[in-house]
PDB file of C-alpha atoms in Angstrom:
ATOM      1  CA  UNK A 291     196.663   8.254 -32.821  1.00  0.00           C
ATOM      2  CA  UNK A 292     198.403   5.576 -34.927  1.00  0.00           C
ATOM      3  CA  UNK A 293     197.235   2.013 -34.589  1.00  0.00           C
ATOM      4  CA  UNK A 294     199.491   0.189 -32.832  1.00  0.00           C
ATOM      5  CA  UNK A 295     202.425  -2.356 -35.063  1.00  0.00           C
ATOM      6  CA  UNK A 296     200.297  -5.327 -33.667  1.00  0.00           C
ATOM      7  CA  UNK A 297     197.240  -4.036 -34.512  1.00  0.00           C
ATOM      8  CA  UNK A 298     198.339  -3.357 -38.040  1.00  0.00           C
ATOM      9  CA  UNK A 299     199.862  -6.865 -38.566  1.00  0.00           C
ATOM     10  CA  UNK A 300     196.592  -8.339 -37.809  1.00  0.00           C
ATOM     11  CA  UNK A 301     194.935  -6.147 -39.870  1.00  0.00           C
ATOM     12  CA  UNK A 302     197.141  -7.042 -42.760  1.00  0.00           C
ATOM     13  CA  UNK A 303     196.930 -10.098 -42.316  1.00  0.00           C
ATOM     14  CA  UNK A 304     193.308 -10.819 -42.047  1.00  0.00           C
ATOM     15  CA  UNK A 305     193.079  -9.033 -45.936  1.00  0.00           C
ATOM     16  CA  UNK A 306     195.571 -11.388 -47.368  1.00  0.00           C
ATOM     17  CA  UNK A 307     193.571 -14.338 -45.830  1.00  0.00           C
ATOM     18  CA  UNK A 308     189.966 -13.056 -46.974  1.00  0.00           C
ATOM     19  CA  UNK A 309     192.411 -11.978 -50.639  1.00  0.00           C
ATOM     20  CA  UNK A 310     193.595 -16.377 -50.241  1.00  0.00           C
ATOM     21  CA  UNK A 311     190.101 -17.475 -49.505  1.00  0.00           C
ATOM     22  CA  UNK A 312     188.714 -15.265 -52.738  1.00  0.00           C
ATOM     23  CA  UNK A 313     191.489 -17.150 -55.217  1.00  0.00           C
ATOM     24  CA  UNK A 314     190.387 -20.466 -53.244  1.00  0.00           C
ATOM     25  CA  UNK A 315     185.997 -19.822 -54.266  1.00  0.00           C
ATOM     26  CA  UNK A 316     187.295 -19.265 -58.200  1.00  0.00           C
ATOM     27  CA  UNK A 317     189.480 -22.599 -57.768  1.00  0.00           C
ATOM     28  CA  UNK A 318     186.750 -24.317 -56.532  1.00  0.00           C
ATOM     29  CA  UNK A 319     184.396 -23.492 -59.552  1.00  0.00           C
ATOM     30  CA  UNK A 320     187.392 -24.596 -61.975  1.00  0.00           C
ATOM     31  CA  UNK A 321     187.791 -27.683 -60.048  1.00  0.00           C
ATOM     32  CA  UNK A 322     184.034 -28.709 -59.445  1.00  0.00           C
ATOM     33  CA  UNK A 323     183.758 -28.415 -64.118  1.00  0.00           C
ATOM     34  CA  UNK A 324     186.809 -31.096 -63.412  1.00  0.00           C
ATOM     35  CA  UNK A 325     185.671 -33.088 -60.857  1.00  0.00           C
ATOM     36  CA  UNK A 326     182.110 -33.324 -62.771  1.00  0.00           C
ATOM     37  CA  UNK A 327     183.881 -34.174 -65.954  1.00  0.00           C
ATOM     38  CA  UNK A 328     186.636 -36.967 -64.579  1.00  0.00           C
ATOM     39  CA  UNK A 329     186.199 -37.153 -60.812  1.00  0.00           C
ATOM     40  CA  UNK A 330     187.539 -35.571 -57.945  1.00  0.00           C
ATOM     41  CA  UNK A 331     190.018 -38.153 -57.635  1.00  0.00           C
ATOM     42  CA  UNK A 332     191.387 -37.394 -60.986  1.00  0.00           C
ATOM     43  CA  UNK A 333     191.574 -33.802 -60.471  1.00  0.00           C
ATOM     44  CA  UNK A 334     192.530 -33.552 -57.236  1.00  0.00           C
ATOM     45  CA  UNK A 335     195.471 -35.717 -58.450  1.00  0.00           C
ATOM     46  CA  UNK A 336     196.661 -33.377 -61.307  1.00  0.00           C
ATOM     47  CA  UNK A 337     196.267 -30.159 -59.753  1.00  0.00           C
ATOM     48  CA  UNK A 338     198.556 -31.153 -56.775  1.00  0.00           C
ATOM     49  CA  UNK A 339     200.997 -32.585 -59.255  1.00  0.00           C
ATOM     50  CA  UNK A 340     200.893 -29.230 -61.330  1.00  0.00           C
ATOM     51  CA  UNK A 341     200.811 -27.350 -57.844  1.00  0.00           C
ATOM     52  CA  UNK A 342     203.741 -29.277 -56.970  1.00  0.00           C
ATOM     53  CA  UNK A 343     206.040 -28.698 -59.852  1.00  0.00           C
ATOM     54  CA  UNK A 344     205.306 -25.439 -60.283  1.00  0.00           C
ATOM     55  CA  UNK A 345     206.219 -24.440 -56.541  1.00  0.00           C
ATOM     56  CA  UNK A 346     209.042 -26.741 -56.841  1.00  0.00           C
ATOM     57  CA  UNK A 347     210.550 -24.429 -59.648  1.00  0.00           C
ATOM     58  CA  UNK A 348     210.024 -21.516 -57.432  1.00  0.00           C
ATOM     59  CA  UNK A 349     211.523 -23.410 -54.472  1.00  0.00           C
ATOM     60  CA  UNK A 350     214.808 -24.783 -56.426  1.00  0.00           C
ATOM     61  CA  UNK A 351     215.195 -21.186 -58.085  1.00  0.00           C
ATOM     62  CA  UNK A 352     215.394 -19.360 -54.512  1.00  0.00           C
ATOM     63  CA  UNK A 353     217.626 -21.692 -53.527  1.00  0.00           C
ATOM     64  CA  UNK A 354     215.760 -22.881 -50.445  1.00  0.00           C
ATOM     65  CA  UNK A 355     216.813 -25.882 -48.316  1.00  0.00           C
ATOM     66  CA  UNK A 356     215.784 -29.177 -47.892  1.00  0.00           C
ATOM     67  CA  UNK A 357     213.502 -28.788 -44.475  1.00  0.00           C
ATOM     68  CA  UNK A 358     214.557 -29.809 -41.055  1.00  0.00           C
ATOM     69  CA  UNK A 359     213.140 -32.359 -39.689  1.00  0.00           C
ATOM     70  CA  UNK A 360     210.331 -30.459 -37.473  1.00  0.00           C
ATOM     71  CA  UNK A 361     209.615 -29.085 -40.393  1.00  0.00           C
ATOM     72  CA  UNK A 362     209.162 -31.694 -42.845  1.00  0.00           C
ATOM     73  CA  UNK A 363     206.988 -33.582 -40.260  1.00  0.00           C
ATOM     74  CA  UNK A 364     204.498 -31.394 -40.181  1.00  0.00           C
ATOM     75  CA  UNK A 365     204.552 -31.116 -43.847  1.00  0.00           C
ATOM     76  CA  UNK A 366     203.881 -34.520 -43.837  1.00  0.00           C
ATOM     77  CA  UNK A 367     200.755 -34.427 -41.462  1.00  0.00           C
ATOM     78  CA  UNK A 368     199.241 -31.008 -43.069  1.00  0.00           C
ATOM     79  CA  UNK A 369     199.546 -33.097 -46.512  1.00  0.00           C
ATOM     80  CA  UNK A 370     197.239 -36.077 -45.136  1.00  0.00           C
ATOM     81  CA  UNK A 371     195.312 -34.073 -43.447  1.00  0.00           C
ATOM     82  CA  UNK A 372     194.463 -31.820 -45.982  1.00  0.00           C
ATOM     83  CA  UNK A 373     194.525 -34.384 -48.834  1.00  0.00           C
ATOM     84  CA  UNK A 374     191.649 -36.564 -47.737  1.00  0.00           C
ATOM     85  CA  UNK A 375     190.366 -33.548 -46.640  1.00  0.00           C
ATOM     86  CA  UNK A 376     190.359 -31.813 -50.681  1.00  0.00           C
ATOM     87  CA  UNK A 377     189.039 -35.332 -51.494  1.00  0.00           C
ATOM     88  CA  UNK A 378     185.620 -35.445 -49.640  1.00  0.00           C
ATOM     89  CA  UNK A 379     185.269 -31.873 -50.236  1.00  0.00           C
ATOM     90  CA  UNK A 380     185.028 -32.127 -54.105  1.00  0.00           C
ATOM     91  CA  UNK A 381     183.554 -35.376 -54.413  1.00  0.00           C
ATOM     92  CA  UNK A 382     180.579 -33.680 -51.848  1.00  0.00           C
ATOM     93  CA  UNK A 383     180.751 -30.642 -54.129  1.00  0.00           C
ATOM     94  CA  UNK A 384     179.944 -32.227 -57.746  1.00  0.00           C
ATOM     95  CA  UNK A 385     176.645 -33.254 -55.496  1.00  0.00           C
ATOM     96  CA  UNK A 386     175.655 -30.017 -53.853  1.00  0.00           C
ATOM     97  CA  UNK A 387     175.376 -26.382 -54.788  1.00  0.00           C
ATOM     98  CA  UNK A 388     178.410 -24.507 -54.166  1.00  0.00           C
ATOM     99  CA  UNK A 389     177.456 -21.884 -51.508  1.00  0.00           C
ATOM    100  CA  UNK A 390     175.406 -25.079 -49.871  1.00  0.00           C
ATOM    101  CA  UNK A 391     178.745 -27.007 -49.723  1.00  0.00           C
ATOM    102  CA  UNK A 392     181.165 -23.877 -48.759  1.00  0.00           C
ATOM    103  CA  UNK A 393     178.747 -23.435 -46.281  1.00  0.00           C
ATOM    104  CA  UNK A 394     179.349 -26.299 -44.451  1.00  0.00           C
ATOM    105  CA  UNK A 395     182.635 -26.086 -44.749  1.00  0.00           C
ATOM    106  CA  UNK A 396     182.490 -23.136 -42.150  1.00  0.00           C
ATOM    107  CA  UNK A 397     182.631 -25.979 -39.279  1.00  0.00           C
ATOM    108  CA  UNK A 398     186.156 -26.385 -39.677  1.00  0.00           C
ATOM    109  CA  UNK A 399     187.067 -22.552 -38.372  1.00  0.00           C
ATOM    110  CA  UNK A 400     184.745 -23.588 -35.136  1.00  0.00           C
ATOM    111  CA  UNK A 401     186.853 -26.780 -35.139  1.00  0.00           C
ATOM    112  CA  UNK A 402     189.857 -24.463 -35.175  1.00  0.00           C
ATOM    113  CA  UNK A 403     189.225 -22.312 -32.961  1.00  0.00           C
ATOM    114  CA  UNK A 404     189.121 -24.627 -30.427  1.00  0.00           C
ATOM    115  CA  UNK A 405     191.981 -26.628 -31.272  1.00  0.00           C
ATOM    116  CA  UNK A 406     193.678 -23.668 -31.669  1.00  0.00           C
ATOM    117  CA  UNK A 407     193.539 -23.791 -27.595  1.00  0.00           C
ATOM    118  CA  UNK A 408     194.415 -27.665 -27.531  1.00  0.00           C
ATOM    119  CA  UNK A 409     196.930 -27.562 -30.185  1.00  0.00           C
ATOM    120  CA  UNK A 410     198.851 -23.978 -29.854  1.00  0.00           C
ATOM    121  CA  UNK A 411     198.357 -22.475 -26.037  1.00  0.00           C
ATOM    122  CA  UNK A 412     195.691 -19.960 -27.786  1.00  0.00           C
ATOM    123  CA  UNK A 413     193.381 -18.259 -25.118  1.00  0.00           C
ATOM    124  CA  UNK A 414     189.561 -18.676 -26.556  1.00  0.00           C
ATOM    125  CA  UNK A 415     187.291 -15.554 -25.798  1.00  0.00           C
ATOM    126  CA  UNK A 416     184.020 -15.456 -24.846  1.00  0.00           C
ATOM    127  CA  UNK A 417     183.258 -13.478 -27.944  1.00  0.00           C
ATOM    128  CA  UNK A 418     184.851 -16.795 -30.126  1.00  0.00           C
ATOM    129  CA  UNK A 419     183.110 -19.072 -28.055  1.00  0.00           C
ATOM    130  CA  UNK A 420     179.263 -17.020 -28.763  1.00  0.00           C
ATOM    131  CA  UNK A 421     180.175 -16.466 -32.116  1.00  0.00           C
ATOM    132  CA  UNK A 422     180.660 -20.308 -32.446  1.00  0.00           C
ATOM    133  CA  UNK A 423     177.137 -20.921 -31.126  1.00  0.00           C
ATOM    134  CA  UNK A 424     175.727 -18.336 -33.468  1.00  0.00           C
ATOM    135  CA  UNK A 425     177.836 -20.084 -36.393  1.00  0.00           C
ATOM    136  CA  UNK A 426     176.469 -23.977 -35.570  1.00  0.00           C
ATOM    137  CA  UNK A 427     172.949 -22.560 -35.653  1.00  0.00           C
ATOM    138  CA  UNK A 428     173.791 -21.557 -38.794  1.00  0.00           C
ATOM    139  CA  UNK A 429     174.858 -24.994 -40.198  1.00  0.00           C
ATOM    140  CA  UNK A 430     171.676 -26.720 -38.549  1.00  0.00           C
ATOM    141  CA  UNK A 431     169.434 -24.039 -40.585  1.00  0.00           C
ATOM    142  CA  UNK A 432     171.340 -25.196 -43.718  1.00  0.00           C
ATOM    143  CA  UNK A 433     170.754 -29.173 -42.649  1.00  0.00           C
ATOM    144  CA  UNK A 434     167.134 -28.066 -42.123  1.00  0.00           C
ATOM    145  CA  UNK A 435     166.696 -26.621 -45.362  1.00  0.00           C
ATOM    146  CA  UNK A 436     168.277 -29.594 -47.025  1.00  0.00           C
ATOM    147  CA  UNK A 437     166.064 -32.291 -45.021  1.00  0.00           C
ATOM    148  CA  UNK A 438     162.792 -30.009 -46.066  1.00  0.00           C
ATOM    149  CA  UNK A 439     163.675 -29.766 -49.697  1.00  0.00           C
ATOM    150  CA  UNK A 440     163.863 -33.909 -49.523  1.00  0.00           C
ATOM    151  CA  UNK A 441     167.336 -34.054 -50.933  1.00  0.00           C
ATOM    152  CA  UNK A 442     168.185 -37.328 -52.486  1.00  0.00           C
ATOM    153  CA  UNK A 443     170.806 -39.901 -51.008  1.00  0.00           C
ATOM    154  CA  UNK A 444     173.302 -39.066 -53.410  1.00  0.00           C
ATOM    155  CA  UNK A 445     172.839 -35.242 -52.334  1.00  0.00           C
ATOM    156  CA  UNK A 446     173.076 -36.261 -48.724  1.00  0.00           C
ATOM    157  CA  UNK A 447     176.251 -38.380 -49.013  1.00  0.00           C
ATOM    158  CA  UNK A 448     177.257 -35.394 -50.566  1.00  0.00           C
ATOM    159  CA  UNK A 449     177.047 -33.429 -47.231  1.00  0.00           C
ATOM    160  CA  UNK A 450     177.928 -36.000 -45.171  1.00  0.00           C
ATOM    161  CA  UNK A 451     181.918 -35.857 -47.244  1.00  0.00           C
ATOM    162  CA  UNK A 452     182.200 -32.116 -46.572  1.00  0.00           C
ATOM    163  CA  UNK A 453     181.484 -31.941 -43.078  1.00  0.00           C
ATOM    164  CA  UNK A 454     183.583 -34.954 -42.512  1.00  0.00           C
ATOM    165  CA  UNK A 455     185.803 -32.593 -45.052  1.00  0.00           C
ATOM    166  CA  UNK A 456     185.026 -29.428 -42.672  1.00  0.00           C
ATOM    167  CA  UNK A 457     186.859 -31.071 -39.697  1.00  0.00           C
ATOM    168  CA  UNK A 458     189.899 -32.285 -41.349  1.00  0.00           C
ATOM    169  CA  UNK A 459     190.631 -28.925 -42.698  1.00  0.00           C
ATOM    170  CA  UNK A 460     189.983 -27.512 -39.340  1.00  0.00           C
ATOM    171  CA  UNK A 461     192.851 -29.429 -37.859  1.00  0.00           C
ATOM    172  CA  UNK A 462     194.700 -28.698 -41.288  1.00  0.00           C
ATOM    173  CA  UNK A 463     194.079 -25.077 -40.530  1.00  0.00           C
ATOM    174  CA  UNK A 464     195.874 -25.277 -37.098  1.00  0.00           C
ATOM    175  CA  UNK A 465     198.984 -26.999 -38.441  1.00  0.00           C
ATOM    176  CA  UNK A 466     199.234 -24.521 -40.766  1.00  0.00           C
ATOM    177  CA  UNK A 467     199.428 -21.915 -38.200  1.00  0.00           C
ATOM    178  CA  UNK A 468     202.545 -24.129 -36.921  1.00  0.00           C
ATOM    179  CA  UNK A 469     203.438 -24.782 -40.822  1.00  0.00           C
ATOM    180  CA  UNK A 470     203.866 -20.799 -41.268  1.00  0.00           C
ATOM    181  CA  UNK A 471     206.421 -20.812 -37.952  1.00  0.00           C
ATOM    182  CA  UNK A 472     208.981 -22.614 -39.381  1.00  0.00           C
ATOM    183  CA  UNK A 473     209.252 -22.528 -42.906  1.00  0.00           C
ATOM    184  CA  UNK A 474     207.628 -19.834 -45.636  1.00  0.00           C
ATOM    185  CA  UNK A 475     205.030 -19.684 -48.201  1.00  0.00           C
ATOM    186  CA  UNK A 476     207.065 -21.640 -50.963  1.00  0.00           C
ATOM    187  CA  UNK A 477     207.825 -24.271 -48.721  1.00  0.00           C
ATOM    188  CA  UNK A 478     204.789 -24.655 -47.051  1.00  0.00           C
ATOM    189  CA  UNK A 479     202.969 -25.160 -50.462  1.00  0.00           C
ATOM    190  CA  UNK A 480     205.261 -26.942 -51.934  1.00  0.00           C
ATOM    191  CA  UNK A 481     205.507 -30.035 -49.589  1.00  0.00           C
ATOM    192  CA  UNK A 482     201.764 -29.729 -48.677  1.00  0.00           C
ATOM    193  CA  UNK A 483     201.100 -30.057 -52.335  1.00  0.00           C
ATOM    194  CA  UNK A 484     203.484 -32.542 -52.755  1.00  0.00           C
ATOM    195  CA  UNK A 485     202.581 -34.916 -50.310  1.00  0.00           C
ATOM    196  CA  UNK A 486     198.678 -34.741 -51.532  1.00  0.00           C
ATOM    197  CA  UNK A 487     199.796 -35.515 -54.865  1.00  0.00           C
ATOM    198  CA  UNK A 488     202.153 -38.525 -54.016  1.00  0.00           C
ATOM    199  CA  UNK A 489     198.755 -39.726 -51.291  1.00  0.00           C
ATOM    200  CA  UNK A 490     196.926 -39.634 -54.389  1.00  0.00           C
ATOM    201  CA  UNK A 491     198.898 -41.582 -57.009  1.00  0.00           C
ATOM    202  CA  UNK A 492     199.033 -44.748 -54.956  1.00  0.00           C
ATOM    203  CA  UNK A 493     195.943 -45.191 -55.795  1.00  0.00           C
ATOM    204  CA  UNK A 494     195.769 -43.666 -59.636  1.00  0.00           C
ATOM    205  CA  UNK A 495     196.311 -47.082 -61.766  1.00  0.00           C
ATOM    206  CA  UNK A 496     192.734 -48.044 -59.879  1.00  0.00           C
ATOM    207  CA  UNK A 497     191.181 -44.238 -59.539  1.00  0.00           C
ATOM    208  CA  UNK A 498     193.001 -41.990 -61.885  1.00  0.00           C
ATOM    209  CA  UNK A 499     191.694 -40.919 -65.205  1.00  0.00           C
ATOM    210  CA  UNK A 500     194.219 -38.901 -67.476  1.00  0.00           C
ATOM    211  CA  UNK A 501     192.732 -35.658 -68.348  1.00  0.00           C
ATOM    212  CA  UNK A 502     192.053 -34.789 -71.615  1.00  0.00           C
ATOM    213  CA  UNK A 503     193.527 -31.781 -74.021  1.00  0.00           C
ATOM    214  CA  UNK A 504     190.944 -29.753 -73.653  1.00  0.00           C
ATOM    215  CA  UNK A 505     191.283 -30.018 -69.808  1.00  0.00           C
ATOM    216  CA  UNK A 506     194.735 -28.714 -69.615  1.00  0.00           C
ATOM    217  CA  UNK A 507     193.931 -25.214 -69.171  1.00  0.00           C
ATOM    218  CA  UNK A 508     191.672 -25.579 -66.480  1.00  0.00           C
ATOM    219  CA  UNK A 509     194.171 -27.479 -64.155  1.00  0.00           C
ATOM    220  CA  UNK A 510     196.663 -24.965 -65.211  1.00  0.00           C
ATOM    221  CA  UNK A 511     194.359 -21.992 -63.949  1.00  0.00           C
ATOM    222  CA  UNK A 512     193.559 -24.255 -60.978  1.00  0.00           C
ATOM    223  CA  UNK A 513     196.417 -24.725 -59.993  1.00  0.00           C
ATOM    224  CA  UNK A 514     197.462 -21.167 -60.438  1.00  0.00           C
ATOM    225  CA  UNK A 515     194.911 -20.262 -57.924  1.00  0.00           C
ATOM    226  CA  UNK A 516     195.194 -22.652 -55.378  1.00  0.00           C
ATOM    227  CA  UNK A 517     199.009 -22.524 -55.376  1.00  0.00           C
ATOM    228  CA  UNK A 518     198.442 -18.624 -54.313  1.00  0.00           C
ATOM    229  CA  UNK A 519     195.651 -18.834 -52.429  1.00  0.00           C
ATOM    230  CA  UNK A 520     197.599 -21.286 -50.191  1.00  0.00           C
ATOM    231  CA  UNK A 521     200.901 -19.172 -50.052  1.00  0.00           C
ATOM    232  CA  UNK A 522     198.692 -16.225 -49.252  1.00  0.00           C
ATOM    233  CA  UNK A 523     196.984 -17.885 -46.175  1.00  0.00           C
ATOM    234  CA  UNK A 524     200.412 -19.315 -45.727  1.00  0.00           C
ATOM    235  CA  UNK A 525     201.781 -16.048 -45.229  1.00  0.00           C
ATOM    236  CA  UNK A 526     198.705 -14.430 -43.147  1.00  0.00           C
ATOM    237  CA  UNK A 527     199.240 -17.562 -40.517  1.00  0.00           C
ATOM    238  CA  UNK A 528     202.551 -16.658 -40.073  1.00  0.00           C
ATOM    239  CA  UNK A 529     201.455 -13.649 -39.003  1.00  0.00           C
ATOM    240  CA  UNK A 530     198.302 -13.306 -37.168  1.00  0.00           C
ATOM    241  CA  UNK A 531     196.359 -16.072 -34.448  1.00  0.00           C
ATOM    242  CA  UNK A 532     194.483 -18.812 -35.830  1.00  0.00           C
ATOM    243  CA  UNK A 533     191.442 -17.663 -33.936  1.00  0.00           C
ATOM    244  CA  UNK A 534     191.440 -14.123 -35.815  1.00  0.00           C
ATOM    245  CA  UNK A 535     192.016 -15.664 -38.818  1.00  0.00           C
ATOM    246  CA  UNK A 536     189.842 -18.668 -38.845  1.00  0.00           C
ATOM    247  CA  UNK A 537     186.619 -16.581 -39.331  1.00  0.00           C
ATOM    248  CA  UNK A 538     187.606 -15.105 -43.031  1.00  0.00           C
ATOM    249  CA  UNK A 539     187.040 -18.651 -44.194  1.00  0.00           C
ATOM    250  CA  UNK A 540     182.984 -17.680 -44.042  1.00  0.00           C
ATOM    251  CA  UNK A 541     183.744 -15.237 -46.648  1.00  0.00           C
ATOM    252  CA  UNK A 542     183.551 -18.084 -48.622  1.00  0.00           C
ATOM    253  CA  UNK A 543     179.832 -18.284 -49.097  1.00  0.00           C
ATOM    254  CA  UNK A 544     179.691 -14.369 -51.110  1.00  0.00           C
ATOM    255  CA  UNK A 545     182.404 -15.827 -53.369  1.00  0.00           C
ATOM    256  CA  UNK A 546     180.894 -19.791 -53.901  1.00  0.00           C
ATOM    257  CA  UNK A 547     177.182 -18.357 -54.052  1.00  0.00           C
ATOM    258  CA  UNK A 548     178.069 -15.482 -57.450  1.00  0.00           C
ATOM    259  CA  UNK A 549     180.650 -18.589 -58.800  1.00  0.00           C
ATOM    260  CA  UNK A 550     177.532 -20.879 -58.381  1.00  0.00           C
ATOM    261  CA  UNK A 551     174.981 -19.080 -60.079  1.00  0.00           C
ATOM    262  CA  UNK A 552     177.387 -17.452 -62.562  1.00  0.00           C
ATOM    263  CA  UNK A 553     178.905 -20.692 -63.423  1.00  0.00           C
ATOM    264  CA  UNK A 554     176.862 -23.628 -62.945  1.00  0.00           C
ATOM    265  CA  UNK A 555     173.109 -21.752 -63.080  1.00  0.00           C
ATOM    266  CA  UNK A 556     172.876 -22.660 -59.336  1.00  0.00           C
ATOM    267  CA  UNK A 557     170.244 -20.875 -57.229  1.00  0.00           C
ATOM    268  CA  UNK A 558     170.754 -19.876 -53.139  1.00  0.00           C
ATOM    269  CA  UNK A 559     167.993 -21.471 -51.110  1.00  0.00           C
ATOM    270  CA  UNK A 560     166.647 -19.385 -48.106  1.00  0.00           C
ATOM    271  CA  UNK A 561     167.097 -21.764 -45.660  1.00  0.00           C
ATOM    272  CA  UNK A 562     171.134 -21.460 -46.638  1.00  0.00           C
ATOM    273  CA  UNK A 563     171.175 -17.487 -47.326  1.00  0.00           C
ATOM    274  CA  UNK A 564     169.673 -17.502 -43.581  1.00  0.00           C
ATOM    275  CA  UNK A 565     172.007 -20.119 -42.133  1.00  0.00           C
ATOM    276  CA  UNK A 566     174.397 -18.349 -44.221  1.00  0.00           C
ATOM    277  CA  UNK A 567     173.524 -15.242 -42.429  1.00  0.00           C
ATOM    278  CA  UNK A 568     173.477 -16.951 -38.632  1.00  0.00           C
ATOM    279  CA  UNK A 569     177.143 -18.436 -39.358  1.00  0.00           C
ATOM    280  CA  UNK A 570     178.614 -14.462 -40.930  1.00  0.00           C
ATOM    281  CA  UNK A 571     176.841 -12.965 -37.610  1.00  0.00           C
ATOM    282  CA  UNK A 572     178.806 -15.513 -35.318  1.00  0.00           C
ATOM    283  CA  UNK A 573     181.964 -14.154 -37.375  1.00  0.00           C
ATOM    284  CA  UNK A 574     181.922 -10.454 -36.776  1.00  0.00           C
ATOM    285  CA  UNK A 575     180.745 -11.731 -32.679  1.00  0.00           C
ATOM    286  CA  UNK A 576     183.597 -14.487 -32.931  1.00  0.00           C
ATOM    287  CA  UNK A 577     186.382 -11.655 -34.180  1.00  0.00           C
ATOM    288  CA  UNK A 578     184.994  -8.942 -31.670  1.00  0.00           C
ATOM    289  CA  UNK A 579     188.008  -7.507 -29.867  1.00  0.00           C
ATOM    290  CA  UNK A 580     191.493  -8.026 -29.503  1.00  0.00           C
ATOM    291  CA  UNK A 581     192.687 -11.713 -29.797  1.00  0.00           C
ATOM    292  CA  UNK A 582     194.504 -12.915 -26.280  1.00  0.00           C
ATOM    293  CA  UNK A 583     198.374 -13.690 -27.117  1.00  0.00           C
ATOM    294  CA  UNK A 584     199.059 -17.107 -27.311  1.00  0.00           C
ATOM    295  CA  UNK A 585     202.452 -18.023 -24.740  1.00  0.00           C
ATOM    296  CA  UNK A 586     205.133 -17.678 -27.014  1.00  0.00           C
ATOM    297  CA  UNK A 587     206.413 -21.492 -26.428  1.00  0.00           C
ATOM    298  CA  UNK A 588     203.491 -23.438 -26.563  1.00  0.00           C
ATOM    299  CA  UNK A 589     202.712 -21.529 -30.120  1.00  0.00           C
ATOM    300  CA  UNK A 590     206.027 -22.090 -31.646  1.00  0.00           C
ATOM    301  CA  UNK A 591     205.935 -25.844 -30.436  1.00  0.00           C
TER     302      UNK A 591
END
């Protein structure tokens, strides 16, 4: 028997989020070399600038419109959200391992999931709401480890940014899900992008440092990546519940723990490859079943 057209959307879906989240681990080891070399302020700053002319070519060559107002409002709101979100995220990450910073990250698809019920009419399951008990367990055996291996202030401040990170880019998560419902991937980058990089150069005379020659490349691959990683996610939200797609972000930790060691001779502790462990567990419990259908006006709202 053939799965059913729902069924396979989902399905779809869910690989072209884990495929997003994949191109989003390699960004994040081009952009932790730039944050380490000039700041995450700096290179947040230029890779949203890049991000956003490059998407803007796309957009003007398709011929797309300027967006309605619903529209560009939540463009606006995604972009602050997400922009101090990108912030604490890499300034935490040039001060942690990677896979011990992605992992803490995976609070914001717990934050989602429930705001997903708050925000968008979603019905939560009793699977989601085990697997999110399973997943927090997870993050307190990654705290643990950190408090026994007597991690320095710095390294601690460090943590403190991306779980403060973790819960703006949960609620980013959700208006993306209401992003992806009224305008497409282009679009949705685009003005995300856009309005990070105009957030960012209010401050750049103070913050900013212009990046060198030799750094050029590496926003241009960086920006290459993020750019698709967010239309692909983009795309997949359009298409499939926040709550069944909220869980691929933990796919994270595979990616940012090879990157890690690959790139930056970082080594997993076993406190995070078990917390690690507790939070992928509470995924596969959290995506258990079919998701409930969300009313159809309260998700388009």
């Amino acid at each position: 028997m053939s799965p059913s057209p729902r069924y396979s959307a989902s399905t779809i879906a869910f690989a072209v989020a884990t495929l997003g989240i994949f191109t989003y681990a390699m960004m994040d080891a081009v952009m932790k070399g730039l944050s380490i070399a000039s700041g995450a302020y700096s290179a947040v700053l230029w890779r949203s600038l890049a991000g956003a002319a490059l998407t803007g070519t796309i957009f003007l060559i398709r011929g797309n419109a300027w967006p309605e107002r619903r529209a560009l409002k939540l463009h606006i709101l995604r972009g602050l959200a997400a922009g101090v979100s990108v912030l604490l995220f890499f300034w935490g990450l040039v001060r942690v391992p990677m896979a011990q910073g992605v992992a803490l990250t995976f609070l914001a698809p717990l934050v989602a999931l429930y705001l997903a019920a708050a925000m968008l009419g979603e019905r939560i399951r009793r699977a989601a709401m085990l697997g999110s008990a399973i997943a927090s367990i997870g993050v307190l055996v990654i705290a643990w480890g950190q408090a026994k291996a007597g991690a320095s202030s710095d390294t601690l401040m460090g943590s403190g940014a991306i779980i403060l990170a973790s819960f703006l880019y949960g609620y980013s998560l959700i208006l993306l899900r209401k992003q992806a419902q009224v305008a497409d991937p282009v679009e949705v980058t685009l003005f995300t992008g856009g309005v990070i990089g105009t957030l960012l150069l209010l401050g750049a005379h103070w913050f900013a440092v212009m990046p060198t020659v030799a750094q050029l490349p590496a926003i241009g691959v960086a920006t290459l990546l993020g750019t698709f990683s967010a239309a692909a996610l983009a795309w997949a939200y359009g298409r499939a519940e926040a709550q069944v797609l909220a869980p691929v972000e933990y796919t994270a930790f595979i990616w940012a723990a090879i990157l890690g060691w690959l790139v930056f001779g970082e080594h997993v502790s076993l406190y995070t490859v078990a917390g690690a462990g507790l939070i992928i567990a509470g995924c596969l419990a959290a995506i258990r079943g079919t998701a409930a259908p969300a009313p159809q006006t309260e998700a388009a709202a």
